Structure formats: structure tokens, C-alpha cells
XYZ file of C-alpha atoms in Angstrom:
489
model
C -36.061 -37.318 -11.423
C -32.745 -39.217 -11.725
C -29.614 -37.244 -12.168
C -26.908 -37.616 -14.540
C -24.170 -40.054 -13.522
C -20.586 -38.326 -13.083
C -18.955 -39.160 -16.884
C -15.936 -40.776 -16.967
C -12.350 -38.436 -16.076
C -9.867 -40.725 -17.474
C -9.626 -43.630 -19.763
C -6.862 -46.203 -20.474
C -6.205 -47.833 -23.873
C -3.553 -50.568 -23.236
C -1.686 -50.985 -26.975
C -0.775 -48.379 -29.257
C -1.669 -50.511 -32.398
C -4.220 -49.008 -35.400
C -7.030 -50.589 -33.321
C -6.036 -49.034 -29.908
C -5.268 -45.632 -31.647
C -8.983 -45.342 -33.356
C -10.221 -46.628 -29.878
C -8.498 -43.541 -28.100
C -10.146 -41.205 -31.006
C -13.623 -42.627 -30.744
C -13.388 -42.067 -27.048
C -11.487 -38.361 -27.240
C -14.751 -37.292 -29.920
C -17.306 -39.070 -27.281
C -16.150 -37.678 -23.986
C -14.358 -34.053 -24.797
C -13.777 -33.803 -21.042
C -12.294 -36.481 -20.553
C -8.605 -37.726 -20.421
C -7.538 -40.426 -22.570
C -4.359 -41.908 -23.090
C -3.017 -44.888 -25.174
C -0.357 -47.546 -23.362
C 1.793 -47.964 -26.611
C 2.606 -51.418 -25.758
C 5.322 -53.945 -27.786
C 2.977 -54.941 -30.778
C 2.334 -58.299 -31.809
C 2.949 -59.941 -34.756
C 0.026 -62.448 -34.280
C -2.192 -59.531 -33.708
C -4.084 -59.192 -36.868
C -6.538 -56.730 -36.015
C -3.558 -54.201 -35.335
C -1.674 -55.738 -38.675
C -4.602 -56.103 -40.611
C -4.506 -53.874 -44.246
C -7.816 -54.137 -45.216
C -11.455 -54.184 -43.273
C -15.472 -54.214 -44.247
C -17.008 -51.501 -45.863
C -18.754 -51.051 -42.030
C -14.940 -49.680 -41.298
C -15.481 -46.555 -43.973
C -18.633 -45.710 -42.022
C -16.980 -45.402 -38.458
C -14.023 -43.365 -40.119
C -16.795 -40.848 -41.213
C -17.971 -41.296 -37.819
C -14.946 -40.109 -36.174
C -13.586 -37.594 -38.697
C -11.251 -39.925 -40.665
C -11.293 -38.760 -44.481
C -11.282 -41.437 -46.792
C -9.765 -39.368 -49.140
C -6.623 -38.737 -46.823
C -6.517 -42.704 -46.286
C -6.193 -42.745 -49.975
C -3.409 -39.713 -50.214
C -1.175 -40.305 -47.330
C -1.656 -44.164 -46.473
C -1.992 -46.037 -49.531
C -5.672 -46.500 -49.783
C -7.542 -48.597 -52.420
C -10.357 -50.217 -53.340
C -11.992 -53.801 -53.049
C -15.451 -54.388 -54.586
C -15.150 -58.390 -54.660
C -13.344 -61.135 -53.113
C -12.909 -63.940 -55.158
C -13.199 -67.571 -54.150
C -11.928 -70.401 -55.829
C -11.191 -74.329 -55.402
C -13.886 -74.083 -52.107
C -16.400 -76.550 -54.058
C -13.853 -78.820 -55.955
C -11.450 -78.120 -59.119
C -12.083 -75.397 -61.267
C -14.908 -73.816 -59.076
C -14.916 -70.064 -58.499
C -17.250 -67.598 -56.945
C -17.064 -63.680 -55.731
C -18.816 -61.968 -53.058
C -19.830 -58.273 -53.066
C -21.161 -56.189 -50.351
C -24.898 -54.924 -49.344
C -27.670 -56.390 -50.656
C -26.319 -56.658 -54.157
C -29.598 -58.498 -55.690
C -33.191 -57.130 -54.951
C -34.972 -60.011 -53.123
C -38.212 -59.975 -55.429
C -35.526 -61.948 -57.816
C -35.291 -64.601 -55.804
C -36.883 -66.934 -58.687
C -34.699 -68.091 -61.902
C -32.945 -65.514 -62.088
C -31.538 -66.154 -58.458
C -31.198 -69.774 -59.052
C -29.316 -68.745 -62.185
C -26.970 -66.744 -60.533
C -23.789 -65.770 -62.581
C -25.721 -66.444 -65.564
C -25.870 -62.701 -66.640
C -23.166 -62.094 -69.329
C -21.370 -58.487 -69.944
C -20.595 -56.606 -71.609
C -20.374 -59.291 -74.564
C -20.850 -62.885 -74.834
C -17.403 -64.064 -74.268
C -17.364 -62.271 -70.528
C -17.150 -63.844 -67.343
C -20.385 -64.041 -65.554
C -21.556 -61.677 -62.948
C -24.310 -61.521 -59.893
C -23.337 -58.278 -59.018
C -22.802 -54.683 -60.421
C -19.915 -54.685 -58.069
C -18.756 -57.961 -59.728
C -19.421 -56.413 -63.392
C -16.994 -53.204 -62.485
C -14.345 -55.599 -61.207
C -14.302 -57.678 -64.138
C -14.177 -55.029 -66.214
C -11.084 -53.121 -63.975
C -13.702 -49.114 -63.891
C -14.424 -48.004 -60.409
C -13.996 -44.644 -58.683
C -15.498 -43.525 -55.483
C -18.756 -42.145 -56.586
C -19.552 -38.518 -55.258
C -21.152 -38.375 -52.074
C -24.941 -36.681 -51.702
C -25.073 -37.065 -55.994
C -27.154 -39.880 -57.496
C -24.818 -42.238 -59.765
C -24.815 -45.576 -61.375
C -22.130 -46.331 -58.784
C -24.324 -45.188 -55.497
C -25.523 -48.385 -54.844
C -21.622 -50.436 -55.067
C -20.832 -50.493 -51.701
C -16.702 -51.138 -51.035
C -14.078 -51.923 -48.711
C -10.607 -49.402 -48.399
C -7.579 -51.582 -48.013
C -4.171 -49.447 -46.941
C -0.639 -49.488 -45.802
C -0.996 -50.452 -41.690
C 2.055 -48.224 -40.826
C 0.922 -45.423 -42.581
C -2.760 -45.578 -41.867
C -1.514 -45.806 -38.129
C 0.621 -42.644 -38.766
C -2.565 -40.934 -39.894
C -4.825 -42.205 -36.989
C -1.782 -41.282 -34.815
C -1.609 -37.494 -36.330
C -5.664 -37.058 -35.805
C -5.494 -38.120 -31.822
C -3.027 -36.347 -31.628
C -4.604 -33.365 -32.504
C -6.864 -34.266 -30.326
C -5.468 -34.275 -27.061
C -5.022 -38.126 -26.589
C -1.946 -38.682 -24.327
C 0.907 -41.317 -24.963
C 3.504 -43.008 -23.224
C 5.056 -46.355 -23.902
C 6.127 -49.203 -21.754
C 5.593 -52.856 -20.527
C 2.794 -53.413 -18.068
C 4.001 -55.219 -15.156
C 1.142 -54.938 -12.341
C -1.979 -54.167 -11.762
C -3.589 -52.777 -8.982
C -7.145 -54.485 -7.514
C -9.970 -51.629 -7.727
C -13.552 -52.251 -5.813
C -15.371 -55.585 -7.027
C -13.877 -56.920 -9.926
C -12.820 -53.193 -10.944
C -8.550 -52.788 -11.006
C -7.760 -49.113 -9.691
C -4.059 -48.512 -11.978
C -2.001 -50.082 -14.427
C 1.249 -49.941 -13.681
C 5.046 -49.598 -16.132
C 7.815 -51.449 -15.815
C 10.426 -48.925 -14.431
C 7.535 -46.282 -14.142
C 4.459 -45.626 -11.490
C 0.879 -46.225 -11.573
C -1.515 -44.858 -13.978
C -5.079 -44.858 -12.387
C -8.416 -44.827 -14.876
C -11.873 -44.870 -14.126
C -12.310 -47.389 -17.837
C -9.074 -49.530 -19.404
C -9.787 -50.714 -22.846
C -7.395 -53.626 -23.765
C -5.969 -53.521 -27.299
C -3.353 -55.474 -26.970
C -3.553 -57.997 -29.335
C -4.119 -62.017 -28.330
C -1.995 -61.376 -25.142
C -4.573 -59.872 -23.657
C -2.278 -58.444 -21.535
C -4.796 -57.108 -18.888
C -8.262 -58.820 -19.287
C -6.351 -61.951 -19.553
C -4.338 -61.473 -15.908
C -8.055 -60.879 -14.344
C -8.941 -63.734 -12.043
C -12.171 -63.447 -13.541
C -11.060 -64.216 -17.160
C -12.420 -67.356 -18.843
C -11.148 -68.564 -22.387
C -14.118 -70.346 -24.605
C -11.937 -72.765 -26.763
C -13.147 -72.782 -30.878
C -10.114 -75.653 -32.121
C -13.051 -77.980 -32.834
C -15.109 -75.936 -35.346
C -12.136 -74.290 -36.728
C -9.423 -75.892 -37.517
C -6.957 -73.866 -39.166
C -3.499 -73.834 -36.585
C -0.585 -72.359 -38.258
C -0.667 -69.260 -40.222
C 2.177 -68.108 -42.519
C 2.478 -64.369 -43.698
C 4.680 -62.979 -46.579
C 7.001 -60.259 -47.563
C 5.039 -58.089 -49.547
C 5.001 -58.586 -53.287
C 4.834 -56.280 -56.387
C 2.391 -53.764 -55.878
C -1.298 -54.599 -57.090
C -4.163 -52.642 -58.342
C -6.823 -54.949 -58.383
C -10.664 -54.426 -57.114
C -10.295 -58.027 -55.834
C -8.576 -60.083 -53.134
C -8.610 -63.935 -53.717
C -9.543 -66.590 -51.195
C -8.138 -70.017 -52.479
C -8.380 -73.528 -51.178
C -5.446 -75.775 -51.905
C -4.332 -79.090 -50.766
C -2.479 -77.618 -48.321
C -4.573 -75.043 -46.755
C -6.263 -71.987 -47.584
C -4.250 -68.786 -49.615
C -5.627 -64.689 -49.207
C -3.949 -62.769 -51.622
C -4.777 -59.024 -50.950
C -4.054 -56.747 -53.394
C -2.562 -53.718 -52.151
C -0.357 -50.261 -53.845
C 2.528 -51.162 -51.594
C 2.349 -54.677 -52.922
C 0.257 -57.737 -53.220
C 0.051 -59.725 -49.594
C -0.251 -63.705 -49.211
C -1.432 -65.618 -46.116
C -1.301 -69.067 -46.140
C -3.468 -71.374 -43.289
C -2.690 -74.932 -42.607
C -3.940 -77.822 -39.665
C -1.445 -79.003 -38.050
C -0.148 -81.258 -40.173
C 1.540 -79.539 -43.064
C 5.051 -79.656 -43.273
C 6.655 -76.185 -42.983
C 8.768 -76.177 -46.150
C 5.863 -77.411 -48.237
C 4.085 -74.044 -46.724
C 6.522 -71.976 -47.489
C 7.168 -73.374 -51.120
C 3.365 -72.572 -51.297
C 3.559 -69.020 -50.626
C 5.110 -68.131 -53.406
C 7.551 -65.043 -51.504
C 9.562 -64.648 -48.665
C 8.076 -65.445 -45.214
C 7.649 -62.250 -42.895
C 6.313 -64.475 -39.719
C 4.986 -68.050 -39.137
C 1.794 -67.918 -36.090
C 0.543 -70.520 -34.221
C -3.036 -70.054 -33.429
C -5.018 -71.428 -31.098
C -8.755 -69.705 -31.790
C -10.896 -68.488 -29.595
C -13.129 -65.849 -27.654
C -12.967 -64.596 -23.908
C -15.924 -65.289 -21.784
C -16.766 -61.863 -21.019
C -15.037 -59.248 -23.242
C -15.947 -56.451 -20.616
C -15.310 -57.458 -16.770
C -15.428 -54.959 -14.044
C -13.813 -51.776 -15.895
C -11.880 -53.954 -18.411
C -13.212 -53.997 -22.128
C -11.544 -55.999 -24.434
C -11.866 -55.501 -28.200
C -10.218 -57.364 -31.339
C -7.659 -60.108 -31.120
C -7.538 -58.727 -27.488
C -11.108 -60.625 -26.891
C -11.336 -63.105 -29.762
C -8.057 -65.122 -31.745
C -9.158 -66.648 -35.127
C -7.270 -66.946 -38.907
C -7.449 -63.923 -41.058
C -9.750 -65.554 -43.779
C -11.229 -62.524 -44.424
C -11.191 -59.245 -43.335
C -13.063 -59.955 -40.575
C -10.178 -58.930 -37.658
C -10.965 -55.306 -37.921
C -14.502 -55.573 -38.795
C -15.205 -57.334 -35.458
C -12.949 -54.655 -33.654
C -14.839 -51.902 -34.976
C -18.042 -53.067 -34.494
C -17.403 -54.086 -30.852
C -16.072 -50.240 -30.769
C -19.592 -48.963 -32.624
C -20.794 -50.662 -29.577
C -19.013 -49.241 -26.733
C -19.667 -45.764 -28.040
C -23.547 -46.837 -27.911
C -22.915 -48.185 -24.464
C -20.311 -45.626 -22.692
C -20.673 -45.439 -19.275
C -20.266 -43.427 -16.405
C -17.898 -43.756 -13.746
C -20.490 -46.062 -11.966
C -21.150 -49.064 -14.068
C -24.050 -50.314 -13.967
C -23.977 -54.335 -13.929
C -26.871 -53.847 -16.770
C -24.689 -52.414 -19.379
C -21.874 -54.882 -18.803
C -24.419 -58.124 -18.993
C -25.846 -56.672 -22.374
C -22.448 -55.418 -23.963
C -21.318 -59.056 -23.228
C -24.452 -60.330 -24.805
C -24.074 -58.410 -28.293
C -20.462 -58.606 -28.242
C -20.509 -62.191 -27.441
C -23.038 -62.751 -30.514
C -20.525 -60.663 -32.819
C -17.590 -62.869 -32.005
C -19.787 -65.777 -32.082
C -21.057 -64.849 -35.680
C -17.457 -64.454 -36.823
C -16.753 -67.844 -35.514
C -19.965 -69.601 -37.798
C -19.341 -67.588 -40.870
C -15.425 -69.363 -40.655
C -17.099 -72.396 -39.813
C -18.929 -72.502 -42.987
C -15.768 -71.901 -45.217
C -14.747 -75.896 -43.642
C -18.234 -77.413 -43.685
C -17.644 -78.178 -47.594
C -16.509 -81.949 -49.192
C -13.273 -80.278 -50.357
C -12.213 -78.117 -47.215
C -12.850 -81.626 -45.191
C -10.722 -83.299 -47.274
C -7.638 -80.653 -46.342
C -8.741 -79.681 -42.715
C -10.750 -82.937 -41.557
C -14.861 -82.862 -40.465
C -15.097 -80.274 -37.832
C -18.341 -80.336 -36.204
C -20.115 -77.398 -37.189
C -20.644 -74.930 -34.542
C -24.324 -72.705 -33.570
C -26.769 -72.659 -36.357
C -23.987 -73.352 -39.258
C -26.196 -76.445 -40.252
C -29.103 -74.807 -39.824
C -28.121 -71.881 -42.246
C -26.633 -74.728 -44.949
C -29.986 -77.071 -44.375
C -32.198 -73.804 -44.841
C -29.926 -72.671 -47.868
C -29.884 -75.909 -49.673
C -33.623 -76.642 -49.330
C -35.426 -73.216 -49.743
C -32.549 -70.535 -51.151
C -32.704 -68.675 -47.729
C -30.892 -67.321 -44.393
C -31.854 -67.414 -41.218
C -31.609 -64.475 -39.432
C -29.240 -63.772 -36.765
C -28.191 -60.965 -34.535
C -24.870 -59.341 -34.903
C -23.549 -61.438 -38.013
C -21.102 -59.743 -39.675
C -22.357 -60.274 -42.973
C -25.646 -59.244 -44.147
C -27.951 -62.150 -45.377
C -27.275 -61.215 -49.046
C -24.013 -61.708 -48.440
C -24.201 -64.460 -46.869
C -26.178 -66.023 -49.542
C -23.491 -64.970 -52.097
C -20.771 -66.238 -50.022
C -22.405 -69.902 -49.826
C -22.889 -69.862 -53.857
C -19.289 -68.446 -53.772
C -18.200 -71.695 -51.692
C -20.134 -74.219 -53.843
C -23.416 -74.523 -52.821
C -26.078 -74.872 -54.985
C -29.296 -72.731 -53.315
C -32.663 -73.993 -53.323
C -35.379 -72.547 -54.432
C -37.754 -71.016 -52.037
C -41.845 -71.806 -52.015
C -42.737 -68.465 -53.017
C -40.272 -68.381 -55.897
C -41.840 -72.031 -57.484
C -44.413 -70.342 -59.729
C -42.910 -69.477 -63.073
C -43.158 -65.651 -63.935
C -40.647 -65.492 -67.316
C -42.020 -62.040 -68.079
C -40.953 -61.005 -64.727
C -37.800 -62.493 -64.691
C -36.640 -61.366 -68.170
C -37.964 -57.567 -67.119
C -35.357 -57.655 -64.309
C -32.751 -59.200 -66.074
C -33.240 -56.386 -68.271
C -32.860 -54.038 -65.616
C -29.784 -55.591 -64.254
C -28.347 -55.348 -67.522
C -29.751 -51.787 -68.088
C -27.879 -50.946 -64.742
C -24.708 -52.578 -65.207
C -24.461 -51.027 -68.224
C -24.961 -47.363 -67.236
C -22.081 -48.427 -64.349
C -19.115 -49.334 -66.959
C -20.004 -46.285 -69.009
C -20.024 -43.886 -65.992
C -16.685 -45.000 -64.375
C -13.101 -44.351 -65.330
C -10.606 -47.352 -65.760
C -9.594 -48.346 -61.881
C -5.417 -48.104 -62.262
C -5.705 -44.775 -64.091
C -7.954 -43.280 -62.088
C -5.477 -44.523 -58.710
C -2.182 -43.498 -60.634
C -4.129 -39.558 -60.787
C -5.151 -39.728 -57.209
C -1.667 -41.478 -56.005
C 0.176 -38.636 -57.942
C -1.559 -35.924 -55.554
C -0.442 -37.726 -52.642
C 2.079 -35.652 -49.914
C 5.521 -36.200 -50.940
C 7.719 -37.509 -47.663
């Protein structure tokens, strides 16, 4: 019989951002006995991960995970909703396309009623068109969170929380703290070797050594310990994605919206997310754009301009170093994809943890799936510049991994390839190409005419989206109730 390996005593989490606080909780819930403590190091302004206000509805499910309410995100940090993100301008003037989450359209309609997607009409004739019953409740401005364990016409919308950063941090901060997780701030200024590629302690400026048996670096695109490991190799993405300065504004007037916006310009790309504490704008640019145009462009008062150069490390976890978020891959924030890769990677170390004796195994396979995760963030960008009108404002990037696969596949037969670790799933996917001005094929299967079958499940889309807009409230009343019951200071 084997015998249990000795668990780990004490772990390290270097940066005291949102990300590096849920890291310390995750770990605190999976190891009771053992120490943790967060490294609150100087945050980052190009860390977008730790800035980030909004993430993928895979986010909601790790924060049930590790004992995060959703209705407390809502109360005490701001929290709303996002069913859709809307694109527009991607596939020339005047085009427009939204994106929900899950597997919004039953594959058996993969036929006309696929290739005519958008065509469905509600709830009168003069509506905008929807492919979606998340896309029907945003038009119309009714959601609600639907009860959980109770069948409703809103169980199958999945959605995305957006919130304040500083006061979802505050609330992260509050639950590892009641916890046990330790805390002490300072600059990192050496590092002491370990065995093998292993480093022993950490150690602050003005301050001793702090020994760990695991350091998990959240410290934004510094990378302020995997990076000073002689092991550490940078993999370069400025070919495939092109995007190099990124300018971020001052809030705006506060926003209840079920929508963010993703708009391509002649200057660049624009996110608008919508937000109680008021509407943020990022605006992404090559190289070329003159900063005043930019900042004429974004509409409100600059909070920081970043220069990015995008890309992934190597190997995310090297001897007892892991990285996660910007901390192991740097790319724009077209999307909410910062903290949706961070998380994930974290789903992933918690599947993974260790004992205090590594095994060489688990590094070479968390490297693998990590690597694929970062890597699928990277081709899911790439296809967001593989379009006629995002060349024409970024220039021809070659198109990195299977991105012309997935667009050959799309445009020919109406499908996606699978691939491991993507973070979107392939109905997603699908929507998000439509969304960006493709026009989908039709696959083989789907060739054979069946209008009985068709109109029976246009029926029942209808059917269904109807039953959703009578079931939930209006969106901003139902917010202004909950936001009313919020703590006051």
C-alpha cells in the first residue's frame, strides 16, 4: 500500500489583489491545516485580472464553491447582472450581434432555423431580433436571479455578476479573514534557492524571510516571483494579437443594463461595461493611434493609459511556483476573459493540490491544461482580428492554433471543432462568430428540408421566450429593491 504524502504546512500567495485573496480562500477551505498567508504586494494598474469588474458565469460557480454568496456580492459590492454582450461594427457598418452563455440553442436546430439565426421576432413585430432567451430578456430590460433548486422559465439563462473591484475585494478580504488567512504587506526583494528548481523563502524589503512549502504568484504581469526564476521562459503572442495600448476611463454615470458592448471603430476596439457604480470604457489601439485621438474617443476622463505587450509564461507552475492570471498570461481585456482564465487555472490547482513532495507528474500535466487554457484565450482574441474590418484597423495578423481551422469549419459546415480547455463552450463560440459577422454554413446533416420540424421548434422557442418575459420583473426595479437592502456604510 502507498501512504499518504505529508500535505502541505504553509502556503504563500504573493499579491493581495481580488485574484490573490480568492486564491488564499480556495486554499484555506482545501487544506484546513494548513497556513496560508497573502503577500499584499503594490497592485498594478495593468493587472486586469486583479482590476477586472466583471467575469464568466464559470466565476458564480467557484464563489458557490468556496462559500461566496452571490447575494452578498449583490448587497455589499455592487453586484449586477449581464445576460449578453453586444457586438457591433466587427463585420462592417451597421452590423451587430450578441452572445449569451451555455448552450443557448438545442443542437437538433441546427437546420433553418440556425441558419436563420436572429430571425425570431418578440414580443411584436417591430422588436429587435433574438437567438437567445437570454437575448429576448435583455431586449426587453426583465431579469431576476431565478430561485435556486425551483424549476422556472429563467433556469436555463445562465449569467455573468459584474461588481465594484474594491468592494468585492473588501468582501473576499472579510471571508479569509474569517478564515484564518494571514496578511502582511511589503515589497519582495529576494528570494531564497530551495532544492531543484524549488525557492525555500520569500523575503521583505526591511523584513526577514518567509519560508513556504507552495508560493502562488498573483502579482499581476510583473510576475514578480515566477518571472525572477532562472527557469522562466516568456512565449511572445504580438503577432496574432495585435492590440498594444490600452486606455481605461473614469467611471461614468451609473448603468443598469443586462449588456456590455464590444465595438469596433476606426481606431480600435471600445468595452463599455455597464456597472451600478457607473458605466466603464476601455479603449484598444495598435500602435499607431495617436493618443489624443484615443482619448477624444473615450468619451470620459482617462484613469490610466497601458502598454501591453501579450503573452503567456512557458510553464505557469515551476518547481513550487504557480502562477495564475495576468501573473502567467498578459493580453487586452476584450472580454471578461482576465478573471475567467484566473479562476479556472485556480479550479485547477484545487483539482491538482499537492503535497509537500511534488511529484514532476502533476507539474507536467497542470502545465499541459493550463497551457491549453491560456492558449484558448489567446485563439478566441485571435478570432475577434481575423475579420475584413478588424484588418483594416489592426493589420493581417496571422492567425494563431486552429483559428482557421475553426473559421474554415464554421463557414463551410455551421460547426466547431472541439478543443480542450476553451473558455467558451462551442455554442458560444458559434454565437460569437455570427456575432462578429460570419455567415455559418450549413452542416450535411442539416441539408434535408424538415419545415414541420423547424416551425414546431420555432414554436417552442417562442412558447419559451414568452413564458420568460411574463415570469420576470423589470431588471432596474427589481436592482433598485435589492440595492435598497444593501448595508448602509
Amino acid at each position: 500500500m502507498s501512504n499518504p504524502r505529508e500535505p502541505l504546512r504553509r502556503v504563500v500567495v504573493v499579491g493581495g489583489g481580488q485574484l490573490g485573496v480568492l486564491a488564499a480562500i480556495a486554499l484555506r477551505r482545501a487544506l484546513p491545516g494548513c497556513e496560508v498567508l497573502v503577500i499584499g504586494t503594490p497592485p498594478s494598474p495593468a493587472a486586469f485580472a486583479d482590476t477586472a469588474a466583471t467575469a464568466m458565469p464559470f466565476t458564480n460557480k467557484l464563489h458557490d464553491r468556496l462559500g461566496l454568496a452571490e447575494a452578498d456580492i449583490v448587497t455589499r459590492a455592487g453586484g449586477s447582472y449581464r445576460l449578453i454582450t453586444r457586438f457591433s461594427g466587427w463585420g462592417g457598418q451597421g452590423q451587430a450581434g450578441a452572445v449569451a452563455y451555455g448552450e443557448t440553442l438545442d443542437p437538433a436546430l441546427k437546420t433553418a432555423f440556425a441558419r436563420d439565426w436572429g430571425a425570431v421576432r418578440l414580443p411584436g413585430a417591430g422588436a429587435p431580433p433574438v437567438g437567445s432567451l437570454a437575448q429576448v430578456l435583455a431586449e426587453a430590460g426583465r431579469f431576476a436571479p431565478p430561485p435556486p433548486g425551483e424549476p422556472t422559465p429563467l433556469s436555463a439563462v445562465d449569467y455573468a455578476l459584474r461588481w465594484n473591484p474594491a468592494a468585492y475585494r473588501g468582501l473576499l478580504i472579510d471571508s479569509a479573514e474569517a478564515l484564518g488567512v494571514g496578511y502582511v504587506e511589503g515589497m519582495i526583494d529576494r528570494i531564497e534557492p530551495g532544492e531543484g528548481e524549488d525557492i525555500a523563502a520569500v523575503g521583505l524589503a526591511g523584513g526577514g524571510m518567509i519560508p513556504a512549502d507552495l508560493f502562488l504568484d498573483c502579482s499581476g504581469p510583473e510576475a514578480s516571483l515566477i518571472a525572477a526564476h532562472p527557469a522562466f521562459a516568456f512565449t511572445d503572442w504580438s503577432a496574432s494579437l495585435p492590440t498594444r495600448r490600452i486606455y481605461c476611463s473614469q467611471p461614468g454615470a451609473p448603468m443598469a443594463a443586462l449588456e456590455d458592448r464590444i465595438t469596433l471603430t476606426g481606431l480600435g476596439w471600445v468595452s463599455e461595461i455597464a456597472g451600478r457604480d457607473g458605466l466603464q470604457i476601455m479603449l484598444g489601439t495598435p500602435a499607431h493611434v495617436p493618443r489624443e485621438d484615443a482619448l477624444a474617443l473615450l468619451r470620459l476622463p482617462a484613469r490610466t493609459v497601458i502598454a501591453l505587450t501579450p503573452g503567456r509564461a512557458e510553464r505557469p507552475w515551476i518547481g513550487n511556483i504557480i502562477a495564475l492570471g495576468d501573473a502567467a498570461a498578459r493580453f487586452e481585456p476584450l472580454g471578461p476573459l482576465h478573471l475567467d482564465l484566473a479562476h479556472r487555472q485556480l479550479a485547477l490547482l484545487l483539482e491538482m493540490l499537492p503535497g509537500r513532495d511534488i511529484s514532476p507528474l502533476e507539474r507536467k500535466e497542470y502545465n499541459r491544461r493550463s497551457g491549453l487554457m491560456m492558449e484558448g484565450v489567446r485563439e478566441v482574441l485571435a478570432l475577434h482580428f481575423a475579420g475584413i474590418e478588424a484588418q483594416r484597423v489592426f493589420g493581417a495578423p496571422p492567425l494563431p492554433g486552429r483559428v482557421a481551422a475553426v473559421i474554415d469549419q464554421f463557414l463551410r459546415r455551421g460547426r466547431i471543432p472541439f478543443r480542450e480547455e476553451l473558455p467558451l463552450l462551442g455554442q458560444e463560440q458559434f454565437a460569437l462568430l455570427v456575432a462578429l459577422g460570419w455567415t455559418p454554413g450549413m452542416p450535411p446533416a442539416a441539408q434535408a428540408a424538415d419545415a414541420a420540424g423547424e416551425g414546431a421548434a420555432r414554436a417552442a422557442f417562442e412558447a419559451e421566450a414568452r413564458a420568460a418575459l411574463a415570469f420576470a420583473p423589470p431588471y432596474d426595479q427589481w436592482l433598485s429593491r435589492v440595492a435598497s437592502r444593501a448595508p448602509s456604510g
